[in-house]
Tab-separated table of C-alpha atoms in Angstrom:
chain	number	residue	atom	x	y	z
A	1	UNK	CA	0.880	-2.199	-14.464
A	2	UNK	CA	-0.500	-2.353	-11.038
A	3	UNK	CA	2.156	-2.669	-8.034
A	4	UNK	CA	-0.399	-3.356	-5.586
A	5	UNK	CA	0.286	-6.811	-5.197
A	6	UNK	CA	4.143	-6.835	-5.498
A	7	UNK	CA	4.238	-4.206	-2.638
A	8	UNK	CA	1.739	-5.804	-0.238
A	9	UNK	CA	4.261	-8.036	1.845
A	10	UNK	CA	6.624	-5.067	2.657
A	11	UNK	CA	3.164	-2.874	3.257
A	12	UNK	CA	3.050	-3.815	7.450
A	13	UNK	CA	7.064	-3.536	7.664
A	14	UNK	CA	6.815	-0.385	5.888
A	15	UNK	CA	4.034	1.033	7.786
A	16	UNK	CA	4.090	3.677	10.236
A	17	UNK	CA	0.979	2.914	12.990
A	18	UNK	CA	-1.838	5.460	12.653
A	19	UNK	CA	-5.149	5.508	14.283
A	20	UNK	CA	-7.766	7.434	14.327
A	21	UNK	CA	-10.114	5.169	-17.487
A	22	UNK	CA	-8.079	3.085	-19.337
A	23	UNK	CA	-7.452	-0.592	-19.398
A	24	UNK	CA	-4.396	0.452	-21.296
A	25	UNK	CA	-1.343	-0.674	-19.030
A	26	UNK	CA	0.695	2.139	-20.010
A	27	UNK	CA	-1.199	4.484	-18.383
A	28	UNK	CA	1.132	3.967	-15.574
A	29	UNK	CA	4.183	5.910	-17.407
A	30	UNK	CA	1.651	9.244	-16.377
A	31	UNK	CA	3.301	8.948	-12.785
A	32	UNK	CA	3.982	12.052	-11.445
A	33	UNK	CA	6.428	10.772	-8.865
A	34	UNK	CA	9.338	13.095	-7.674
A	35	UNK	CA	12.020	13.276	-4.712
A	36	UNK	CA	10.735	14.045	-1.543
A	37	UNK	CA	10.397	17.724	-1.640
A	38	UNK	CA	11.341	20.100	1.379
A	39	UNK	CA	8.491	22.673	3.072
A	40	UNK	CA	9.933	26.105	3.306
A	41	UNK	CA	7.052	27.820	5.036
A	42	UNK	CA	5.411	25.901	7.945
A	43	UNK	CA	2.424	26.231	9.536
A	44	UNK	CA	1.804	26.491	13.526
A	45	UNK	CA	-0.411	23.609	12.644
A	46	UNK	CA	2.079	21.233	11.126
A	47	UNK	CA	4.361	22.480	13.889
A	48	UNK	CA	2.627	21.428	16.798
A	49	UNK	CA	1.947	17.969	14.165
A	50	UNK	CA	5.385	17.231	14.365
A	51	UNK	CA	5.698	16.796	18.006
A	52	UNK	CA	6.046	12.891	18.099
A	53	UNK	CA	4.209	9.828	18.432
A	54	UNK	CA	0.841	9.820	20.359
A	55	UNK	CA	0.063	13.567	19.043
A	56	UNK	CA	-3.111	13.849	17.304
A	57	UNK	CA	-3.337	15.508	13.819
A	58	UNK	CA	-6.138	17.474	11.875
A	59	UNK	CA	-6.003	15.943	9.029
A	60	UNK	CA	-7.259	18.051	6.165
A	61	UNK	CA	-8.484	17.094	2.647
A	62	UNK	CA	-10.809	18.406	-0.465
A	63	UNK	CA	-12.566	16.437	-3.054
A	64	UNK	CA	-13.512	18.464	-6.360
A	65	UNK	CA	-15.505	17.078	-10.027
A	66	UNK	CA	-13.909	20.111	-11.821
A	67	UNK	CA	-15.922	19.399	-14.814
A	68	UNK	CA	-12.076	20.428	-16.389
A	69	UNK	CA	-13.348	18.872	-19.713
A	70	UNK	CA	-17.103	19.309	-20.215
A	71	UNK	CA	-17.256	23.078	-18.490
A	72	UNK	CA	-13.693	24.207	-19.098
A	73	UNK	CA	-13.108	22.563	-22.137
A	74	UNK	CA	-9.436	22.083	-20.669
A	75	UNK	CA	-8.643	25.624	-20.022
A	76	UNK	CA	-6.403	26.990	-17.344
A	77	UNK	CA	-7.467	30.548	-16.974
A	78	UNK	CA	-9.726	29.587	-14.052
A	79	UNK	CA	-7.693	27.304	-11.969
A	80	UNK	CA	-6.972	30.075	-9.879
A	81	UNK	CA	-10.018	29.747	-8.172
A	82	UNK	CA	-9.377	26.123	-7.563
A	83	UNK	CA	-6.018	27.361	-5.888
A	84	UNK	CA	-8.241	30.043	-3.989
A	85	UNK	CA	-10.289	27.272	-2.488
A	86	UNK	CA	-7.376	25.195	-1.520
A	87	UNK	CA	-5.608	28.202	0.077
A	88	UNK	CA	-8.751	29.215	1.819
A	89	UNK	CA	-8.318	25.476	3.908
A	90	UNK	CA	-4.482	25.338	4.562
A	91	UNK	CA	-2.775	23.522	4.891
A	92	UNK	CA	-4.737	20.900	2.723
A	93	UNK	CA	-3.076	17.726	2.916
A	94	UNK	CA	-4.742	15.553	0.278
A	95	UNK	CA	-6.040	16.891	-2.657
A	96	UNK	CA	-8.323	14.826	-5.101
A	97	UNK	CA	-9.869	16.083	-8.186
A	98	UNK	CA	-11.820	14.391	-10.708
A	99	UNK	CA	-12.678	15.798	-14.964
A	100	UNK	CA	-9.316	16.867	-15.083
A	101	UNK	CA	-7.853	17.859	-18.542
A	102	UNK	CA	-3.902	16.655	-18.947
A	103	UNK	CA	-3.262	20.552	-19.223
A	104	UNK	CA	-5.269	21.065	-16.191
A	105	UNK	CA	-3.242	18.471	-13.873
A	106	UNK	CA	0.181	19.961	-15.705
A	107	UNK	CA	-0.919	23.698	-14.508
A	108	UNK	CA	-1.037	22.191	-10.911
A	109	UNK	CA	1.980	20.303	-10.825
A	110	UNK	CA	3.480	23.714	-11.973
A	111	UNK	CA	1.715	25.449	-9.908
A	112	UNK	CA	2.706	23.769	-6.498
A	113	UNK	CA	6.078	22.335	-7.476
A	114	UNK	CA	8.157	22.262	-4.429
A	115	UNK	CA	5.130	22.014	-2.145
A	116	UNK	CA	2.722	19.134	-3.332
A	117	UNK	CA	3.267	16.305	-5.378
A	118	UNK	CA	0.708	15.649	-7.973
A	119	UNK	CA	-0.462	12.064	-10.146
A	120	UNK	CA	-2.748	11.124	-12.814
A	121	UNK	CA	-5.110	8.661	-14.238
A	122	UNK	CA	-6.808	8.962	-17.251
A	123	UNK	CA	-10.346	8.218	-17.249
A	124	UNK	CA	-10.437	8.726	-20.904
A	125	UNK	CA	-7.928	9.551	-23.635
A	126	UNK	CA	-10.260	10.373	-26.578
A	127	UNK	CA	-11.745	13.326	-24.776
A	128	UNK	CA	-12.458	15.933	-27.528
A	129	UNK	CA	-13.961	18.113	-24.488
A	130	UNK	CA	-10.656	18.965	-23.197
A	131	UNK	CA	-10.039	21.534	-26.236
A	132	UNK	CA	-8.829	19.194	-29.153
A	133	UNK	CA	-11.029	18.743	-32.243
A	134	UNK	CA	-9.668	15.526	-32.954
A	135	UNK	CA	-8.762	12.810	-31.175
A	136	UNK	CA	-8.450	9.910	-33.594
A	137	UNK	CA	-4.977	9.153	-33.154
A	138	UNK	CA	-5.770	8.196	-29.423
A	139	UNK	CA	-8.483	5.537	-30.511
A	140	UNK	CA	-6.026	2.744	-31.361
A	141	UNK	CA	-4.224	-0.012	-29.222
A	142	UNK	CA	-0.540	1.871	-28.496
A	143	UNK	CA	-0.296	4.304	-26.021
A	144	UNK	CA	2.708	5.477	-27.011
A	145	UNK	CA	1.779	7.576	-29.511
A	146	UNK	CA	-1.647	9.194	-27.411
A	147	UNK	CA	-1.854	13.106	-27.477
A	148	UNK	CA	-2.051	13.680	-23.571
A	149	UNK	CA	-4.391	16.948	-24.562
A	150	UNK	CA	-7.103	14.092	-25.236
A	151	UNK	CA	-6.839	13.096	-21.809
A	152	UNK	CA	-9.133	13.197	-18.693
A	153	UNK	CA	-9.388	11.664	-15.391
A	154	UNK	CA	-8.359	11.863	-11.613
A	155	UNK	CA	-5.735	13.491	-9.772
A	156	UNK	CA	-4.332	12.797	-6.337
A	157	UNK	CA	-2.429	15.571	-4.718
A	158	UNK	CA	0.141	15.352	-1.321
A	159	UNK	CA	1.317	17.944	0.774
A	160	UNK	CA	4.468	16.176	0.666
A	161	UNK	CA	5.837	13.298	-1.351
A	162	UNK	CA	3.152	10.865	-3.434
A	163	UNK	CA	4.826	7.209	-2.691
A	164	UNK	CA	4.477	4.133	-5.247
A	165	UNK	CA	1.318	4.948	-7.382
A	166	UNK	CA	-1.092	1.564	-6.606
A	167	UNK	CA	-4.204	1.978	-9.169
A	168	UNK	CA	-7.066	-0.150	-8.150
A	169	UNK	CA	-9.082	-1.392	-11.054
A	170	UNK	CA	-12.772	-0.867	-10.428
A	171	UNK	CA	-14.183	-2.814	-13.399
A	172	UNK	CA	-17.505	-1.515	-14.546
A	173	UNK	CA	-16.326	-1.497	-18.403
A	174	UNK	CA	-19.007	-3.930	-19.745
A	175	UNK	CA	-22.498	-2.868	-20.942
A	176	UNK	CA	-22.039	1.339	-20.386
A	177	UNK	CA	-25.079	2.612	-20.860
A	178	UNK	CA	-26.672	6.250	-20.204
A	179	UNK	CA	-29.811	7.325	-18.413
A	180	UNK	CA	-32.131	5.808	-21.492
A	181	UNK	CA	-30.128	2.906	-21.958
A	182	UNK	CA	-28.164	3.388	-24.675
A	183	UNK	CA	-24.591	2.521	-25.117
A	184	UNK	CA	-22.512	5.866	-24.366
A	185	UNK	CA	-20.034	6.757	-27.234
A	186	UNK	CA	-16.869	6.970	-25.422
A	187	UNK	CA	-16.533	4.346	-22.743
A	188	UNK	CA	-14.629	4.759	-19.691
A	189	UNK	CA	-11.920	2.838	-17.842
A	190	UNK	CA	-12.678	3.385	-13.895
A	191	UNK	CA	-9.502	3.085	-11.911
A	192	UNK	CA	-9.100	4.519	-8.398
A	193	UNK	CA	-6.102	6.532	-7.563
A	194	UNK	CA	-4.057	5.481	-5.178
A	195	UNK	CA	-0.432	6.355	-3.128
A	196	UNK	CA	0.898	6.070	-0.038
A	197	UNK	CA	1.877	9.587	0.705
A	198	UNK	CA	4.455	10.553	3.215
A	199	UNK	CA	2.454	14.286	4.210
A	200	UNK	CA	4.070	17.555	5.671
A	201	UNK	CA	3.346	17.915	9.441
A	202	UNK	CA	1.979	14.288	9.839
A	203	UNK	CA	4.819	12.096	10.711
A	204	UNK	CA	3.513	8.439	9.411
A	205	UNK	CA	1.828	7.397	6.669
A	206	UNK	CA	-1.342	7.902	4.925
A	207	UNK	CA	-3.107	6.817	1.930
A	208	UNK	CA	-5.181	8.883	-0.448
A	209	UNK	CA	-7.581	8.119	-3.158
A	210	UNK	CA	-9.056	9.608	-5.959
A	211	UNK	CA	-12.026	7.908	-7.169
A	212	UNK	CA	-14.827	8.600	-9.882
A	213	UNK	CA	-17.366	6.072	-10.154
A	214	UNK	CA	-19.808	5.151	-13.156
A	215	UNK	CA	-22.446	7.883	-13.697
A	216	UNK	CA	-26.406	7.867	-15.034
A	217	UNK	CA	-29.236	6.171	-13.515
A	218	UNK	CA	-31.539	3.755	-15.656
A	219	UNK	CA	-34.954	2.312	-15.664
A	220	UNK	CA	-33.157	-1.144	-14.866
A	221	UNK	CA	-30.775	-0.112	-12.648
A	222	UNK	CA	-27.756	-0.965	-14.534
A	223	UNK	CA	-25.543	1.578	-13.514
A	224	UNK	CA	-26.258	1.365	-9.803
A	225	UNK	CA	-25.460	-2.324	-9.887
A	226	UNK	CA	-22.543	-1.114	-11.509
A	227	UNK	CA	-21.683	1.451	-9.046
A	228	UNK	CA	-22.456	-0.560	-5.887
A	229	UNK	CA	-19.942	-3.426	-7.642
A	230	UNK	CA	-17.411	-0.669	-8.001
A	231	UNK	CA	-17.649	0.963	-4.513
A	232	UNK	CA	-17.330	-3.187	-2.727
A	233	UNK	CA	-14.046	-3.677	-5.009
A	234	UNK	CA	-12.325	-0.478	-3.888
A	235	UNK	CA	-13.434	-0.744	-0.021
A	236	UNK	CA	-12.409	-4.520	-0.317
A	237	UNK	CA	-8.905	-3.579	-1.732
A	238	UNK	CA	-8.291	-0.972	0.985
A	239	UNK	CA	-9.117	-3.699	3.741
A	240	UNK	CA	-5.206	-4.125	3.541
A	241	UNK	CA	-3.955	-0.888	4.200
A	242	UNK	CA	-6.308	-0.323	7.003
A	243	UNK	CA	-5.262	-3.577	8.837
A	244	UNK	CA	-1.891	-2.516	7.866
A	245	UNK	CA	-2.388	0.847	10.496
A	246	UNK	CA	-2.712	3.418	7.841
A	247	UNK	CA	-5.195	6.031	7.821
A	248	UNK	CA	-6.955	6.038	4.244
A	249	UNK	CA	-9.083	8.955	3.187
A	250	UNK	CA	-11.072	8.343	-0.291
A	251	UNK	CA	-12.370	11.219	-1.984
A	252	UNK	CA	-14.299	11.321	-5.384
A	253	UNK	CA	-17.702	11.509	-7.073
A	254	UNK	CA	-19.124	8.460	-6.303
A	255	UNK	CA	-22.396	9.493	-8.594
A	256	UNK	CA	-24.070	7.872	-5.446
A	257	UNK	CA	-26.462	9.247	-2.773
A	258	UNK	CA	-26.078	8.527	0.713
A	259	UNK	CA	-29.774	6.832	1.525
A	260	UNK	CA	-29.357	3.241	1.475
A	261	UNK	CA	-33.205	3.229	0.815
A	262	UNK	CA	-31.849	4.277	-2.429
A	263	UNK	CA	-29.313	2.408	-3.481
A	264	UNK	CA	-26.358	0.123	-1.988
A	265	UNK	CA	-23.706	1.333	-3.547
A	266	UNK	CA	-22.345	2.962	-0.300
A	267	UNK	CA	-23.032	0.255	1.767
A	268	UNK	CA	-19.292	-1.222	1.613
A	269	UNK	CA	-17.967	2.319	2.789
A	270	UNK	CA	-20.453	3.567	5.819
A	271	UNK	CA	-19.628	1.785	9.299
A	272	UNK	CA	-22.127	-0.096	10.919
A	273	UNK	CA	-22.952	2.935	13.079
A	274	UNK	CA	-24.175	4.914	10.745
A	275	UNK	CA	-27.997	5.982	10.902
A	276	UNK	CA	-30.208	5.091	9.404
A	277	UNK	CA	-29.761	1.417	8.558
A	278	UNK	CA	-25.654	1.548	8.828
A	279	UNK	CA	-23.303	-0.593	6.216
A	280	UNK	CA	-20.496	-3.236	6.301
A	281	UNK	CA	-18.074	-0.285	5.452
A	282	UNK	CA	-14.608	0.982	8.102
A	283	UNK	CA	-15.065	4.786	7.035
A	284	UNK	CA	-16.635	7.553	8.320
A	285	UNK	CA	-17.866	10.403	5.720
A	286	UNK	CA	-17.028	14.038	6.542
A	287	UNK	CA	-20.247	15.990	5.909
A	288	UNK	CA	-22.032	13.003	7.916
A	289	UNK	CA	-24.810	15.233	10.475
A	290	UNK	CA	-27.342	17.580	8.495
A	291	UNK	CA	-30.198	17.317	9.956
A	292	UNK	CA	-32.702	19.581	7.843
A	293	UNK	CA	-36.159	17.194	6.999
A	294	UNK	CA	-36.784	17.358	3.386
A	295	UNK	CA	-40.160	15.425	4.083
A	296	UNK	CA	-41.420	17.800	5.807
A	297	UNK	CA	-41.088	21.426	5.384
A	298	UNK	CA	-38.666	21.407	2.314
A	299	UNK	CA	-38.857	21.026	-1.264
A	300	UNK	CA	-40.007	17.788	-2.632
A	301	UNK	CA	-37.815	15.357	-3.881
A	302	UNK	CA	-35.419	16.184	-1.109
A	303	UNK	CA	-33.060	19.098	-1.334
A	304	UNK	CA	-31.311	17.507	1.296
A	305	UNK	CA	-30.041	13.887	2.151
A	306	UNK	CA	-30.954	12.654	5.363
A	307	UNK	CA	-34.563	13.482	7.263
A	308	UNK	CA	-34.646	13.960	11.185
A	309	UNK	CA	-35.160	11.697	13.091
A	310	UNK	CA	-32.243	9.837	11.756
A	311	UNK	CA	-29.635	11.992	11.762
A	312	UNK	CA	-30.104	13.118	15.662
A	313	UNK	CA	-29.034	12.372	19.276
A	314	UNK	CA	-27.878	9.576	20.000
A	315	UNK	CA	-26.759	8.776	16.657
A	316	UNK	CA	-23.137	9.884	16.664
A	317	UNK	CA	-22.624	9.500	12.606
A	318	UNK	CA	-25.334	9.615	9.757
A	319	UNK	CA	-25.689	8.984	6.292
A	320	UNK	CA	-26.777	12.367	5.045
A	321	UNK	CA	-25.249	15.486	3.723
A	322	UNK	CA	-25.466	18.512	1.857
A	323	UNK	CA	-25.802	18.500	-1.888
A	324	UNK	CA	-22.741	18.287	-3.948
A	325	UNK	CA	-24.376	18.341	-7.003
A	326	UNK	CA	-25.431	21.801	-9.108
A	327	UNK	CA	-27.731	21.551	-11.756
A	328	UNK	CA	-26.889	22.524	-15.526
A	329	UNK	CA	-30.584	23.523	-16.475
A	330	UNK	CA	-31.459	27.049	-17.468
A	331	UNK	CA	-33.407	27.448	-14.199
A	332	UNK	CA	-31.021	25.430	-11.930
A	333	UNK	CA	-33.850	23.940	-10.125
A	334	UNK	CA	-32.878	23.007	-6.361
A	335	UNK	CA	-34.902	20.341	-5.963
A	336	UNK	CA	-33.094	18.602	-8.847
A	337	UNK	CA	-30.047	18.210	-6.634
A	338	UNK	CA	-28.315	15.693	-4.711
A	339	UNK	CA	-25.012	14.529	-2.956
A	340	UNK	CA	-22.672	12.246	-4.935
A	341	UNK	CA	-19.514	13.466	-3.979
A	342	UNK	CA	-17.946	11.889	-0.779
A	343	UNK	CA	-15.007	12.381	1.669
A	344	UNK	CA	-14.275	9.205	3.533
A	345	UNK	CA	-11.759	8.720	6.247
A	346	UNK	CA	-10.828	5.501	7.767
A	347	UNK	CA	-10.172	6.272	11.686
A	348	UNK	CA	-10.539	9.270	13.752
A	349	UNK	CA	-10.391	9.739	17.427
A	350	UNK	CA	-14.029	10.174	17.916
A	351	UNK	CA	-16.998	11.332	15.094
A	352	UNK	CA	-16.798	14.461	16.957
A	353	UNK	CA	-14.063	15.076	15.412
A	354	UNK	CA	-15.018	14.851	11.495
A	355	UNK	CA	-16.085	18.000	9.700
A	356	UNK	CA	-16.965	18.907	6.702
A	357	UNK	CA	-18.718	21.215	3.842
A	358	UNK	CA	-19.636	21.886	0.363
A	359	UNK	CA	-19.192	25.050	-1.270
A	360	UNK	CA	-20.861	25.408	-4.791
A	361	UNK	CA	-18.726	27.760	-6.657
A	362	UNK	CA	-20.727	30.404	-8.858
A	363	UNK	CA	-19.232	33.424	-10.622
A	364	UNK	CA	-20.550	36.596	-9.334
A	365	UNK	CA	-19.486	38.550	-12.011
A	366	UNK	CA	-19.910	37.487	-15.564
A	367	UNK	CA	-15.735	38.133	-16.325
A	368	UNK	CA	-15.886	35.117	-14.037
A	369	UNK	CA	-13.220	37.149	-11.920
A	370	UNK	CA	-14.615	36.849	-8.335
A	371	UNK	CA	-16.361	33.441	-6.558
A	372	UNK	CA	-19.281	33.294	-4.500
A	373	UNK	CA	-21.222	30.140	-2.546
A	374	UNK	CA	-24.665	32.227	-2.425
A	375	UNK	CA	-26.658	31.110	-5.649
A	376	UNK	CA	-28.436	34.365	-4.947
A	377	UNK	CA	-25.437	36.451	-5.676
A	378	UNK	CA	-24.329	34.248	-8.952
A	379	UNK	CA	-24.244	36.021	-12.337
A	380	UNK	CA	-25.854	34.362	-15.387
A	381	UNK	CA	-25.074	34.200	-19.010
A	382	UNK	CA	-27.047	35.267	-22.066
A	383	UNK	CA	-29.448	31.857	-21.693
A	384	UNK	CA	-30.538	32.510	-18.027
A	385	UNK	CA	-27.809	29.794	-16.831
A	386	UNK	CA	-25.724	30.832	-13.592
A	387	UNK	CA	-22.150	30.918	-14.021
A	388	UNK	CA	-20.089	28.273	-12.352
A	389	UNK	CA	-17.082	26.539	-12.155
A	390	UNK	CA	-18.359	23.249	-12.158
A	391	UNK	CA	-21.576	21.898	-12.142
A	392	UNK	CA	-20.340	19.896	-8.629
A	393	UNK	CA	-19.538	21.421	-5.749
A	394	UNK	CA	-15.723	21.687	-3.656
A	395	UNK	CA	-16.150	19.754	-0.865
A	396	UNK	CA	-13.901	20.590	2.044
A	397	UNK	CA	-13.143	18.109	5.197
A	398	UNK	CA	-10.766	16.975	8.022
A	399	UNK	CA	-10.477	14.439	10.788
A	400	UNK	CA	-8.594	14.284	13.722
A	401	UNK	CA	-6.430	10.909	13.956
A	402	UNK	CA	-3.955	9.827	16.544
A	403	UNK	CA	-0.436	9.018	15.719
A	404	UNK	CA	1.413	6.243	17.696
A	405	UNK	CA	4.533	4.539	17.909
């Protein structure tokens, strides 16, 4: 059952100031709320964080589709390089992952116990592609008796302790169709994420999102209606916390572009600032200033997101991007990809201060034993595919924000 509304009153009282799927309800007993835990080790970073009111604080966060199910079929032996990633950034504050297999999320909550908090949704629960042949028993009305091994969806991780879980229903259920226009066989329930989180070496509080969006495009543009419906009801929900002085940072594959020339479904998130053709939206995206011109020099359609002159002086924040996306063909054509994944964060002190990146994860070696981010370096298996982690990219970003009194 969602809390949202039940906790609303307390949320301004509660607040401390910062500036800058299933429909089943018992999805909520998957809480992976746990006492506050205690930092042993502490960075010169959240040091200097914890020197009072008025300081400012990097805030650091990574969005990751794992493809936990569909690539991984569930497995664990590979979340090392996950934890690799995450290491590479400390400290990472928020952590949100989406196609995660129940086993998956369990190996992290093991993983960091004592250091992050962790908390899931499913997105399905009759997943066979998380390593279980069957999945029938999942299929009817009581939750109660679901084998969690059948389960995958989002995650939201805290440096810290995860507060109330608040799960915003996205709708998008009706009339699922894929990229022909037929109905897909296992329907999802979209839910975003959602805690309050009470982070190491930031002393207020901050809310974090996990969010993954309906996928496939169609001739009739179903799904982006879908999408762009989704997106408005989850910016439109946060509207709360943001008036309420929090700083909110929404991570997730939003199966989206960036171009509003092709499609609004980002419109509700992008400020009004941002070139070309801004939105209604009170967030700024981290990877927000590539400037390479895909309609000129580069590969046609666009390997990249936004052209120049768009994305230049005196425009302070863009729509544009790197690709998140990595294809699954046997060539892995470039021109094929595209940025869907996004890293949204409420405030920050100026745009200057927002950064971010993607980092496609290949295998260089085909024990899968060592990462690279140069395609060129990848290994491939028998069929000419390269060897990756995911067919989406980790996407890495921080802003700086302001705490006061």
């Amino acid at each position: 059952m969602r809390i949202r509304g039940i906790l609303a009153a307390f949320a301004v009282a509660l607040s401390v100031v910062l500036m800058a799927g299933l429909a089943q309800s018992g999805a909520d007993w998957l809480r992976a709320d746990r006492p506050a835990v205690t930092q042993t080790e502490r960075t010169t970073t959240d040091a200097a964080a914890d020197a009072g009111p008025g300081t400012q604080v990097q805030l650091r966060s990574v969005t990751f589709n794992m493809c936990g199910g569909y690539c991984n079929k569930g497995g664990t032996d590979l979340l090392q390089h996950v934890e690799n990633e995450i290491t590479r950034f400390a400290p990472v504050h928020l952590i949100m992952l989406q196609e995660v297999c129940y086993s998956q999320f369990e190996w992290f909550q093991s993983k960091y116990a004592g250091t992050y908090e962790f908390s899931f949704t499913p997105l399905l629960t009759n997943y066979p592609s998380c390593g279980q042949s069957n999945c029938v028993v999942n299929e009817d009305s009581d939750p109660n008796n679901d084998d969690r091994r059948c389960w995958v969806g989002q995650v939201l991780g805290a440096r810290g302790a995860l507060g109330p879980k608040d799960e915003i229903p996205l709708g998008g259920e009706s009339h699922q169709i894929d990229s022909s226009g037929n109905p897909i066989p296992l329907p999802r329930t979209f839910n975003a994420l959602c805690h309050d989180a009470t982070l190491t070496g930031v002393p207020g509080k901050v809310k974090g999102c996990s969010v993954h969006l309906r996928a496939w495009d169609d001739p009739e543009g179903v799904n982006d209606r879908a999408r762009s419906a989704q997106a408005a009801r989850l910016a439109s929900e946060l509207d709360e916390d943001i008036d309420a002085g929090k700083v909110v940072v929404v991570g997730g594959d939003f199966n989206s572009v960036p171009q509003p020339h092709k499609g609004p479904a980002l419109d509700s998130f992008y400020r009004s600032t941002a070139a070309p053709g801004g939105g209604i939206g009170r967030f700024y995206e981290a990877d927000t200033t590539d400037d390479r011109d895909p309609d000129g020099t580069g590969p046609d359609p666009a390997l990249w997101t936004m052209p120049e002159p768009d994305c230049v002086a005196p425009s302070t924040t863009c729509r544009s991007g790197e690709s998140t996306l990595l294809d699954l063909s046997t060539l892995d054509d470039d021109q094929r990809n595209s940025k869907i994944d996004h890293l949204f964060f409420s405030e920050a002190t100026t745009t200057g201060t927002l950064s971010g990146g993607v980092y496609p994860l290949y295998f260089s070696d085909a024990a899968r034993t060592k990462i690279t981010y140069n395609k060129a370096d990848a290994a491939k298996d028998a069929n000419g595919k390269y060897l990756k982690l995911s067919d989406h990219a980790f996407y890495r970003g921080w802003s700086t924000v302001t705490v006061e009194p």
